[in-house]
Amino acid sequence: MKPAGFLCKIDKLGRIVVPKPLRTKYDLNIDDTIELFTDNDSIILKKYRASCIFCGSDDDLVSFGGKTVCKNCIAKLNEI
């Protein structure tokens, strides 16, 4: 990991502000969803991108029973 060159304080409600240059660089917009990961003593933020629970594809997605599945996998499931 390399430092981004920004320091952010946590407010009373536990929030931080992602600086504008980082939001622009990583295409983060209002109402986007961010995933949080941990790795040893680090917290990693990543823009959430829905993907198929079977193959990981992010093309032609549909929601089925609260799960995200691509149309290709649905076609394969229909063959069973």
CSV table of N, CA, C and O in Angstrom, one decimal:
chain,number,residue,atom,x,y,z
A,1,MET,N,0.8,-1.2,0.0
A,1,MET,CA,0.0,0.0,0.0
A,1,MET,C,0.9,1.2,0.0
A,1,MET,O,1.9,1.3,0.6
A,2,LYS,N,0.4,2.2,-0.7
A,2,LYS,CA,1.2,3.5,-0.7
A,2,LYS,C,0.3,4.6,-0.1
A,2,LYS,O,-0.9,4.6,-0.2
A,3,PRO,N,0.9,5.5,0.6
A,3,PRO,CA,0.1,6.6,1.2
A,3,PRO,C,-0.5,7.5,0.2
A,3,PRO,O,0.0,7.8,-0.9
A,4,ALA,N,-1.8,8.0,0.5
A,4,ALA,CA,-2.5,8.8,-0.5
A,4,ALA,C,-2.2,10.3,-0.2
A,4,ALA,O,-2.5,11.1,-1.0
A,5,GLY,N,-1.5,10.6,0.9
A,5,GLY,CA,-1.2,12.0,1.2
A,5,GLY,C,-2.3,12.8,1.9
A,5,GLY,O,-2.2,14.0,1.8
A,6,PHE,N,-3.3,12.1,2.4
A,6,PHE,CA,-4.4,12.8,3.1
A,6,PHE,C,-4.5,12.3,4.5
A,6,PHE,O,-4.3,11.1,4.8
A,7,LEU,N,-4.8,13.2,5.5
A,7,LEU,CA,-5.2,12.8,6.8
A,7,LEU,C,-6.6,13.2,7.0
A,7,LEU,O,-7.0,14.3,6.7
A,8,CYS,N,-7.4,12.3,7.6
A,8,CYS,CA,-8.8,12.5,7.8
A,8,CYS,C,-9.1,12.2,9.3
A,8,CYS,O,-8.7,11.2,9.8
A,9,LYS,N,-9.9,13.1,9.9
A,9,LYS,CA,-10.4,12.8,11.3
A,9,LYS,C,-11.7,12.2,11.3
A,9,LYS,O,-12.6,12.4,10.5
A,10,ILE,N,-11.9,11.3,12.3
A,10,ILE,CA,-13.2,10.7,12.5
A,10,ILE,C,-14.1,11.7,13.4
A,10,ILE,O,-13.6,12.1,14.4
A,11,ASP,N,-15.3,11.9,12.9
A,11,ASP,CA,-16.2,12.9,13.7
A,11,ASP,C,-16.9,12.1,14.8
A,11,ASP,O,-16.7,10.9,15.0
A,12,LYS,N,-17.7,12.8,15.5
A,12,LYS,CA,-18.4,12.3,16.7
A,12,LYS,C,-19.3,11.1,16.4
A,12,LYS,O,-19.6,10.3,17.2
A,13,LEU,N,-19.8,11.0,15.1
A,13,LEU,CA,-20.6,10.0,14.7
A,13,LEU,C,-19.9,8.8,14.0
A,13,LEU,O,-20.5,7.9,13.5
A,14,GLY,N,-18.5,8.9,14.0
A,14,GLY,CA,-17.7,7.8,13.5
A,14,GLY,C,-17.5,8.0,12.0
A,14,GLY,O,-17.0,7.0,11.3
A,15,ARG,N,-17.8,9.1,11.4
A,15,ARG,CA,-17.7,9.3,9.9
A,15,ARG,C,-16.3,9.9,9.6
A,15,ARG,O,-15.7,10.6,10.4
A,16,ILE,N,-15.9,9.6,8.3
A,16,ILE,CA,-14.8,10.3,7.8
A,16,ILE,C,-15.2,10.9,6.4
A,16,ILE,O,-16.2,10.4,5.8
A,17,VAL,N,-14.5,11.9,5.9
A,17,VAL,CA,-14.8,12.5,4.6
A,17,VAL,C,-13.7,12.0,3.7
A,17,VAL,O,-12.5,12.1,4.0
A,18,VAL,N,-14.1,11.4,2.6
A,18,VAL,CA,-13.1,10.9,1.5
A,18,VAL,C,-12.8,12.2,0.7
A,18,VAL,O,-13.7,12.8,0.1
A,19,PRO,N,-11.6,12.6,0.7
A,19,PRO,CA,-11.2,13.8,0.0
A,19,PRO,C,-11.6,13.8,-1.5
A,19,PRO,O,-11.6,12.7,-2.2
A,20,LYS,N,-12.0,14.9,-2.0
A,20,LYS,CA,-12.5,15.1,-3.4
A,20,LYS,C,-11.5,14.4,-4.5
A,20,LYS,O,-12.0,13.7,-5.3
A,21,PRO,N,-10.2,14.7,-4.4
A,21,PRO,CA,-9.3,14.0,-5.4
A,21,PRO,C,-9.4,12.5,-5.4
A,21,PRO,O,-9.3,11.9,-6.4
A,22,LEU,N,-9.6,11.9,-4.2
A,22,LEU,CA,-9.7,10.4,-4.2
A,22,LEU,C,-11.1,10.0,-4.7
A,22,LEU,O,-11.2,9.0,-5.4
A,23,ARG,N,-12.2,10.8,-4.4
A,23,ARG,CA,-13.5,10.4,-4.9
A,23,ARG,C,-13.5,10.5,-6.5
A,23,ARG,O,-14.0,9.7,-7.1
A,24,THR,N,-12.8,11.5,-7.0
A,24,THR,CA,-12.7,11.7,-8.4
A,24,THR,C,-11.9,10.5,-9.1
A,24,THR,O,-12.3,9.9,-10.0
A,25,LYS,N,-10.7,10.3,-8.5
A,25,LYS,CA,-9.8,9.2,-9.0
A,25,LYS,C,-10.5,7.9,-9.1
A,25,LYS,O,-10.3,7.1,-10.0
A,26,TYR,N,-11.3,7.5,-8.0
A,26,TYR,CA,-11.9,6.2,-7.9
A,26,TYR,C,-13.4,6.2,-8.3
A,26,TYR,O,-14.1,5.3,-8.0
A,27,ASP,N,-13.8,7.3,-9.0
A,27,ASP,CA,-15.2,7.4,-9.5
A,27,ASP,C,-16.2,7.1,-8.4
A,27,ASP,O,-17.2,6.3,-8.6
A,28,LEU,N,-16.1,7.8,-7.2
A,28,LEU,CA,-17.0,7.6,-6.1
A,28,LEU,C,-18.0,8.8,-6.2
A,28,LEU,O,-17.6,10.0,-6.2
A,29,ASN,N,-19.3,8.5,-6.1
A,29,ASN,CA,-20.3,9.5,-6.2
A,29,ASN,C,-21.3,9.4,-5.1
A,29,ASN,O,-21.3,8.4,-4.4
A,30,ILE,N,-22.1,10.4,-4.9
A,30,ILE,CA,-23.1,10.4,-3.9
A,30,ILE,C,-24.0,9.1,-4.0
A,30,ILE,O,-24.4,8.8,-5.1
A,31,ASP,N,-24.2,8.5,-2.9
A,31,ASP,CA,-25.1,7.3,-2.8
A,31,ASP,C,-24.4,6.0,-3.3
A,31,ASP,O,-25.0,4.9,-3.4
A,32,ASP,N,-23.1,6.1,-3.8
A,32,ASP,CA,-22.4,4.9,-4.1
A,32,ASP,C,-22.2,4.0,-2.8
A,32,ASP,O,-22.1,4.6,-1.7
A,33,THR,N,-22.0,2.8,-3.0
A,33,THR,CA,-21.8,1.9,-1.8
A,33,THR,C,-20.3,1.5,-1.8
A,33,THR,O,-19.7,1.2,-2.8
A,34,ILE,N,-19.8,1.5,-0.6
A,34,ILE,CA,-18.4,1.2,-0.3
A,34,ILE,C,-18.3,0.0,0.5
A,34,ILE,O,-19.0,-0.2,1.5
A,35,GLU,N,-17.4,-1.0,0.1
A,35,GLU,CA,-17.1,-2.1,0.9
A,35,GLU,C,-15.9,-1.9,1.8
A,35,GLU,O,-15.0,-1.2,1.4
A,36,LEU,N,-16.0,-2.4,3.0
A,36,LEU,CA,-14.9,-2.3,4.0
A,36,LEU,C,-14.3,-3.6,4.2
A,36,LEU,O,-15.0,-4.6,4.4
A,37,PHE,N,-12.9,-3.7,4.1
A,37,PHE,CA,-12.2,-4.9,4.3
A,37,PHE,C,-11.1,-4.6,5.4
A,37,PHE,O,-10.7,-3.5,5.5
A,38,THR,N,-10.7,-5.6,6.0
A,38,THR,CA,-9.6,-5.5,7.0
A,38,THR,C,-8.4,-6.4,6.5
A,38,THR,O,-8.7,-7.5,6.0
A,39,ASP,N,-7.2,-6.0,6.8
A,39,ASP,CA,-6.0,-6.8,6.5
A,39,ASP,C,-5.0,-6.5,7.6
A,39,ASP,O,-4.4,-5.4,7.5
A,40,ASN,N,-4.9,-7.4,8.5
A,40,ASN,CA,-4.0,-7.1,9.7
A,40,ASN,C,-4.4,-5.9,10.4
A,40,ASN,O,-5.5,-5.8,10.9
A,41,ASP,N,-3.6,-4.8,10.3
A,41,ASP,CA,-4.0,-3.6,11.0
A,41,ASP,C,-4.5,-2.5,10.1
A,41,ASP,O,-4.4,-1.3,10.4
A,42,SER,N,-4.9,-2.9,8.9
A,42,SER,CA,-5.4,-1.9,7.9
A,42,SER,C,-6.9,-2.0,7.6
A,42,SER,O,-7.4,-3.1,7.7
A,43,ILE,N,-7.5,-0.9,7.3
A,43,ILE,CA,-8.9,-0.9,6.8
A,43,ILE,C,-8.8,-0.5,5.4
A,43,ILE,O,-8.2,0.5,5.0
A,44,ILE,N,-9.5,-1.3,4.5
A,44,ILE,CA,-9.4,-1.0,3.1
A,44,ILE,C,-10.8,-0.7,2.6
A,44,ILE,O,-11.8,-1.4,2.9
A,45,LEU,N,-11.0,0.5,1.9
A,45,LEU,CA,-12.2,0.9,1.3
A,45,LEU,C,-12.2,0.5,-0.2
A,45,LEU,O,-11.2,0.8,-0.8
A,46,LYS,N,-13.3,0.0,-0.7
A,46,LYS,CA,-13.4,-0.4,-2.1
A,46,LYS,C,-14.8,-0.1,-2.6
A,46,LYS,O,-15.8,-0.4,-1.9
A,47,LYS,N,-14.9,0.5,-3.8
A,47,LYS,CA,-16.2,0.8,-4.3
A,47,LYS,C,-16.9,-0.6,-4.6
A,47,LYS,O,-16.3,-1.4,-5.2
A,48,TYR,N,-18.1,-0.7,-4.2
A,48,TYR,CA,-18.8,-2.0,-4.4
A,48,TYR,C,-19.3,-2.1,-5.8
A,48,TYR,O,-19.9,-1.2,-6.4
A,49,ARG,N,-19.1,-3.2,-6.4
A,49,ARG,CA,-19.6,-3.6,-7.7
A,49,ARG,C,-20.2,-4.9,-7.6
A,49,ARG,O,-19.6,-5.9,-7.2
A,50,ALA,N,-21.5,-5.0,-7.9
A,50,ALA,CA,-22.3,-6.2,-7.8
A,50,ALA,C,-21.7,-7.2,-8.8
A,50,ALA,O,-21.2,-6.8,-9.9
A,51,SER,N,-21.7,-8.5,-8.4
A,51,SER,CA,-21.2,-9.5,-9.3
A,51,SER,C,-21.9,-10.8,-9.0
A,51,SER,O,-22.6,-11.0,-8.0
A,52,CYS,N,-21.9,-11.7,-10.0
A,52,CYS,CA,-22.6,-13.0,-10.0
A,52,CYS,C,-22.0,-13.8,-8.8
A,52,CYS,O,-20.8,-13.9,-8.7
A,53,ILE,N,-22.9,-14.4,-8.0
A,53,ILE,CA,-22.5,-15.3,-6.9
A,53,ILE,C,-21.8,-16.6,-7.4
A,53,ILE,O,-21.1,-17.2,-6.6
A,54,PHE,N,-22.0,-16.9,-8.7
A,54,PHE,CA,-21.5,-18.2,-9.2
A,54,PHE,C,-20.1,-17.9,-9.9
A,54,PHE,O,-19.1,-18.6,-9.6
A,55,CYS,N,-20.1,-17.0,-10.8
A,55,CYS,CA,-18.9,-16.9,-11.7
A,55,CYS,C,-18.1,-15.6,-11.4
A,55,CYS,O,-17.0,-15.4,-11.9
A,56,GLY,N,-18.7,-14.6,-10.7
A,56,GLY,CA,-18.0,-13.4,-10.4
A,56,GLY,C,-18.2,-12.3,-11.5
A,56,GLY,O,-17.7,-11.2,-11.3
A,57,SER,N,-18.9,-12.6,-12.6
A,57,SER,CA,-19.1,-11.7,-13.7
A,57,SER,C,-19.9,-10.5,-13.2
A,57,SER,O,-20.8,-10.6,-12.3
A,58,ASP,N,-19.7,-9.3,-13.8
A,58,ASP,CA,-20.5,-8.2,-13.5
A,58,ASP,C,-21.3,-7.7,-14.7
A,58,ASP,O,-21.8,-6.6,-14.8
A,59,ASP,N,-21.5,-8.6,-15.7
A,59,ASP,CA,-22.3,-8.4,-16.9
A,59,ASP,C,-23.7,-9.0,-16.8
A,59,ASP,O,-23.8,-10.1,-16.3
A,60,ASP,N,-24.7,-8.3,-17.3
A,60,ASP,CA,-26.1,-8.8,-17.4
A,60,ASP,C,-26.6,-9.5,-16.1
A,60,ASP,O,-27.0,-10.6,-16.0
A,61,LEU,N,-26.5,-8.7,-15.0
A,61,LEU,CA,-26.9,-9.2,-13.7
A,61,LEU,C,-28.4,-9.0,-13.4
A,61,LEU,O,-29.0,-8.1,-13.9
A,62,VAL,N,-29.0,-10.0,-12.7
A,62,VAL,CA,-30.3,-9.9,-12.2
A,62,VAL,C,-30.3,-10.4,-10.8
A,62,VAL,O,-29.4,-11.1,-10.3
A,63,SER,N,-31.3,-9.9,-10.0
A,63,SER,CA,-31.5,-10.3,-8.6
A,63,SER,C,-32.5,-11.5,-8.6
A,63,SER,O,-33.6,-11.4,-9.1
A,64,PHE,N,-32.1,-12.5,-7.9
A,64,PHE,CA,-33.0,-13.7,-7.7
A,64,PHE,C,-32.9,-14.1,-6.2
A,64,PHE,O,-31.9,-14.5,-5.8
A,65,GLY,N,-34.0,-14.0,-5.5
A,65,GLY,CA,-34.1,-14.4,-4.1
A,65,GLY,C,-33.1,-13.7,-3.3
A,65,GLY,O,-32.5,-14.3,-2.4
A,66,GLY,N,-32.8,-12.4,-3.6
A,66,GLY,CA,-31.9,-11.6,-2.8
A,66,GLY,C,-30.4,-11.9,-3.2
A,66,GLY,O,-29.5,-11.3,-2.6
A,67,LYS,N,-30.2,-12.7,-4.2
A,67,LYS,CA,-28.8,-13.0,-4.7
A,67,LYS,C,-28.6,-12.4,-6.1
A,67,LYS,O,-29.6,-12.3,-6.8
A,68,THR,N,-27.4,-12.1,-6.4
A,68,THR,CA,-27.1,-11.5,-7.8
A,68,THR,C,-26.6,-12.6,-8.6
A,68,THR,O,-25.6,-13.3,-8.2
A,69,VAL,N,-27.2,-12.8,-9.8
A,69,VAL,CA,-26.8,-13.9,-10.7
A,69,VAL,C,-26.8,-13.3,-12.1
A,69,VAL,O,-27.6,-12.5,-12.5
A,70,CYS,N,-25.8,-13.7,-12.9
A,70,CYS,CA,-25.7,-13.2,-14.3
A,70,CYS,C,-26.6,-14.1,-15.2
A,70,CYS,O,-26.9,-15.3,-14.9
A,71,LYS,N,-27.0,-13.6,-16.3
A,71,LYS,CA,-27.8,-14.3,-17.2
A,71,LYS,C,-27.2,-15.5,-17.8
A,71,LYS,O,-27.8,-16.5,-18.1
A,72,ASN,N,-25.9,-15.5,-17.9
A,72,ASN,CA,-25.1,-16.7,-18.4
A,72,ASN,C,-25.3,-17.9,-17.5
A,72,ASN,O,-25.5,-19.0,-17.9
A,73,CYS,N,-25.1,-17.6,-16.2
A,73,CYS,CA,-25.3,-18.7,-15.2
A,73,CYS,C,-26.7,-19.1,-15.1
A,73,CYS,O,-27.0,-20.3,-14.8
A,74,ILE,N,-27.7,-18.2,-15.2
A,74,ILE,CA,-29.1,-18.6,-15.2
A,74,ILE,C,-29.3,-19.6,-16.4
A,74,ILE,O,-30.0,-20.6,-16.2
A,75,ALA,N,-28.8,-19.3,-17.5
A,75,ALA,CA,-28.9,-20.2,-18.7
A,75,ALA,C,-28.3,-21.6,-18.4
A,75,ALA,O,-28.9,-22.6,-18.7
A,76,LYS,N,-27.2,-21.6,-17.8
A,76,LYS,CA,-26.5,-22.9,-17.4
A,76,LYS,C,-27.4,-23.6,-16.4
A,76,LYS,O,-27.5,-24.8,-16.4
A,77,LEU,N,-28.0,-22.9,-15.4
A,77,LEU,CA,-28.8,-23.6,-14.4
A,77,LEU,C,-30.0,-24.1,-15.0
A,77,LEU,O,-30.5,-25.2,-14.6
A,78,ASN,N,-30.6,-23.5,-16.1
A,78,ASN,CA,-31.8,-24.0,-16.7
A,78,ASN,C,-31.5,-25.3,-17.5
A,78,ASN,O,-32.4,-26.0,-17.8
A,79,GLU,N,-30.2,-25.5,-17.8
A,79,GLU,CA,-29.8,-26.8,-18.5
A,79,GLU,C,-29.8,-28.0,-17.6
A,79,GLU,O,-29.8,-29.1,-18.1
A,80,ILE,N,-29.8,-27.8,-16.3
A,80,ILE,CA,-29.7,-28.9,-15.4
A,80,ILE,C,-31.0,-29.6,-15.3
A,80,ILE,O,-32.1,-29.1,-15.3
